[in-house]
C-alpha positions as semicolon CSV with decimal commas, in nm:
position;residue;x (nm);y (nm);z (nm)
1;M;0,197;-1,317;-2,140
2;E;0,142;-0,987;-2,324
3;T;-0,233;-0,986;-2,251
4;E;-0,173;-1,056;-1,881
5;L;0,073;-0,768;-1,872
6;E;-0,182;-0,533;-2,031
7;K;-0,434;-0,616;-1,755
8;L;-0,202;-0,475;-1,487
9;P;-0,224;-0,113;-1,370
10;A;0,031;0,118;-1,535
11;D;0,267;0,141;-1,236
12;E;0,273;-0,238;-1,184
13;R;0,319;-0,294;-1,558
14;E;0,623;-0,064;-1,545
15;I;0,767;-0,267;-1,256
16;V;0,719;-0,595;-1,444
17;E;0,872;-0,448;-1,761
18;R;1,176;-0,330;-1,561
19;F;1,196;-0,679;-1,407
20;I;1,192;-0,840;-1,752
21;R;1,462;-0,599;-1,876
22;R;1,658;-0,660;-1,550
23;K;1,658;-0,289;-1,461
24;H;1,741;-0,173;-1,110
25;I;1,438;-0,056;-0,904
26;A;1,566;0,026;-0,555
27;R;1,691;0,380;-0,510
28;N;1,755;0,632;-0,235
29;V;1,435;0,834;-0,264
30;L;1,510;1,061;0,031
31;K;1,847;1,159;-0,117
32;E;1,680;1,240;-0,450
33;F;1,412;1,435;-0,266
34;D;1,669;1,633;-0,066
35;Q;1,863;1,720;-0,381
36;S;1,552;1,862;-0,548
37;M;1,457;2,086;-0,253
38;S;1,445;2,461;-0,305
39;F;1,603;2,711;-0,068
40;G;1,261;2,782;0,089
41;E;1,198;2,413;0,151
42;R;1,537;2,367;0,313
43;L;1,476;2,678;0,524
44;S;1,133;2,556;0,637
45;D;1,281;2,218;0,732
46;R;1,555;2,387;0,932
47;I;1,307;2,618;1,109
48;A;1,081;2,322;1,192
49;E;1,383;2,128;1,317
50;I;1,492;2,414;1,543
51;G;1,138;2,505;1,656
52;G;1,068;2,147;1,755
53;S;1,377;2,098;1,969
54;W;1,420;2,105;2,346
55;T;1,697;2,359;2,302
56;F;1,451;2,603;2,142
57;I;1,187;2,541;2,407
58;L;1,431;2,592;2,695
59;L;1,587;2,904;2,538
60;F;1,241;3,043;2,469
61;L;1,130;2,982;2,829
62;F;1,448;3,154;2,948
63;F;1,376;3,450;2,716
64;L;1,017;3,479;2,845
65;A;1,130;3,465;3,207
66;A;1,405;3,721;3,140
67;W;1,157;3,953;2,967
68;M;0,916;3,935;3,258
69;V;1,186;3,979;3,523
70;F;1,348;4,266;3,334
71;N;1,019;4,454;3,285
72;S;0,873;4,377;3,627
73;F;1,171;4,409;3,860
74;V;1,476;4,563;3,687
75;L;1,307;4,851;3,508
76;H;1,011;4,846;3,746
77;K;0,868;5,201;3,702
78;Q;1,026;5,272;3,358
79;A;0,934;4,933;3,203
80;F;0,882;4,951;2,826
81;D;0,639;4,655;2,847
82;P;0,478;4,647;3,193
83;Y;0,249;4,372;3,314
84;P;0,034;4,231;3,129
85;Y;0,320;4,235;2,874
86;I;0,120;4,344;2,569
87;L;0,431;4,389;2,353
88;L;0,551;4,039;2,446
89;N;0,207;3,902;2,364
90;L;0,218;4,075;2,023
91;A;0,567;3,936;1,952
92;L;0,457;3,584;2,050
93;S;0,148;3,610;1,829
94;C;0,361;3,721;1,533
95;L;0,607;3,439;1,594
96;A;0,324;3,183;1,605
97;A;0,164;3,331;1,292
98;L;0,490;3,294;1,100
99;Q;0,615;2,970;1,249
100;A;0,296;2,765;1,201
101;P;0,280;2,787;0,818
102;V;0,655;2,724;0,791
103;I;0,621;2,410;1,003
104;M;0,320;2,301;0,794
105;M;0,524;2,346;0,473
106;S;0,794;2,127;0,622
107;Q;0,539;1,864;0,724
108;N;0,383;1,867;0,375
109;R;0,725;1,819;0,218
110;Q;0,798;1,536;0,460
111;A;0,463;1,376;0,371
112;D;0,555;1,397;0,001
113;A;0,891;1,236;0,076
114;D;0,718;0,962;0,277
115;R;0,478;0,893;-0,013
116;A;0,769;0,871;-0,258
117;Q;0,952;0,636;-0,020
118;A;0,640;0,420;0,020
119;K;0,599;0,401;-0,359
120;N;0,962;0,295;-0,396
121;D;0,920;0,035;-0,119
122;Y;0,613;-0,101;-0,298
123;E;0,805;-0,127;-0,627
124;V;1,093;-0,307;-0,456
125;N;0,850;-0,544;-0,283
126;V;0,672;-0,627;-0,611
127;R;1,009;-0,689;-0,776
128;A;1,117;-0,913;-0,486
129;E;0,789;-1,102;-0,511
130;L;0,841;-1,157;-0,884
131;E;1,195;-1,281;-0,825
132;I;1,076;-1,516;-0,550
133;L;0,810;-1,655;-0,784
134;Q;1,075;-1,701;-1,052
135;V;1,301;-1,888;-0,807
136;H;1,007;-2,109;-0,704
137;E;0,939;-2,192;-1,069
138;K;1,305;-2,281;-1,124
139;I;1,308;-2,500;-0,812
140;N;0,987;-2,673;-0,921
141;A;1,125;-2,730;-1,272
142;T;1,449;-2,870;-1,128
143;R;1,254;-3,092;-0,891
144;E;1,037;-3,224;-1,177
145;T;1,346;-3,295;-1,388
146;E;1,516;-3,476;-1,100
147;L;1,198;-3,673;-1,025
148;T;1,173;-3,781;-1,390
149;E;1,539;-3,887;-1,384
150;L;1,490;-4,078;-1,057
151;L;1,186;-4,258;-1,198
152;E;1,388;-4,353;-1,507
153;I;1,671;-4,484;-1,285
154;A;1,419;-4,683;-1,075
155;R;1,266;-4,831;-1,392
156;R;1,611;-4,939;-1,516
157;Q;1,693;-5,090;-1,177
158;E;1,368;-5,287;-1,186
159;E;1,457;-5,414;-1,534
160;M;1,805;-5,515;-1,411
161;I;1,659;-5,687;-1,104
162;G;1,410;-5,869;-1,327
163;A;1,691;-5,977;-1,562
164;L;1,904;-6,093;-1,266
165;Q;1,610;-6,288;-1,121
166;Q;1,558;-6,462;-1,456
167;R;1,929;-6,555;-1,474
168;L;1,921;-6,679;-1,118
169;A;1,610;-6,886;-1,189
170;A;1,768;-7,024;-1,512
171;S;2,096;-7,115;-1,340
172;S;1,926;-7,287;-1,044
173;S;1,712;-7,506;-1,268
């Protein structure tokens, strides 16, 4: 058993050792991940959440339309950003330049959380597989014991039938 255990990769060996010691494997990885997040990571997640919502898109479209209407029609001759809206273009470029890396940080963190969750799922699945194999072995051992007992009972019944047949033959003669 020890040599078979040594052949396993380190992470699988750890799972088997925890199984043998009856240690709990399943855990809430996402909760652990969320608790270990820094302020910047939480902020990037929140920005990505807001920036990827329909509310943000609709408010942003409203802001763009309001900017254009205000500069083209309301202020008309005294517009601070007349058509082709160079100041608006600069603001949008700055927003995109800042928002893209923040969203990528959030996606990277989410990918790390997904990898940790997948690793935990794998460990739980290996543990479940080991427990299923253990249950199969117990069922097979029980079945073999019962089969041996049934064969012994059948042998005794045959002996009793043979003894009864001899008595019957002796009494009829």
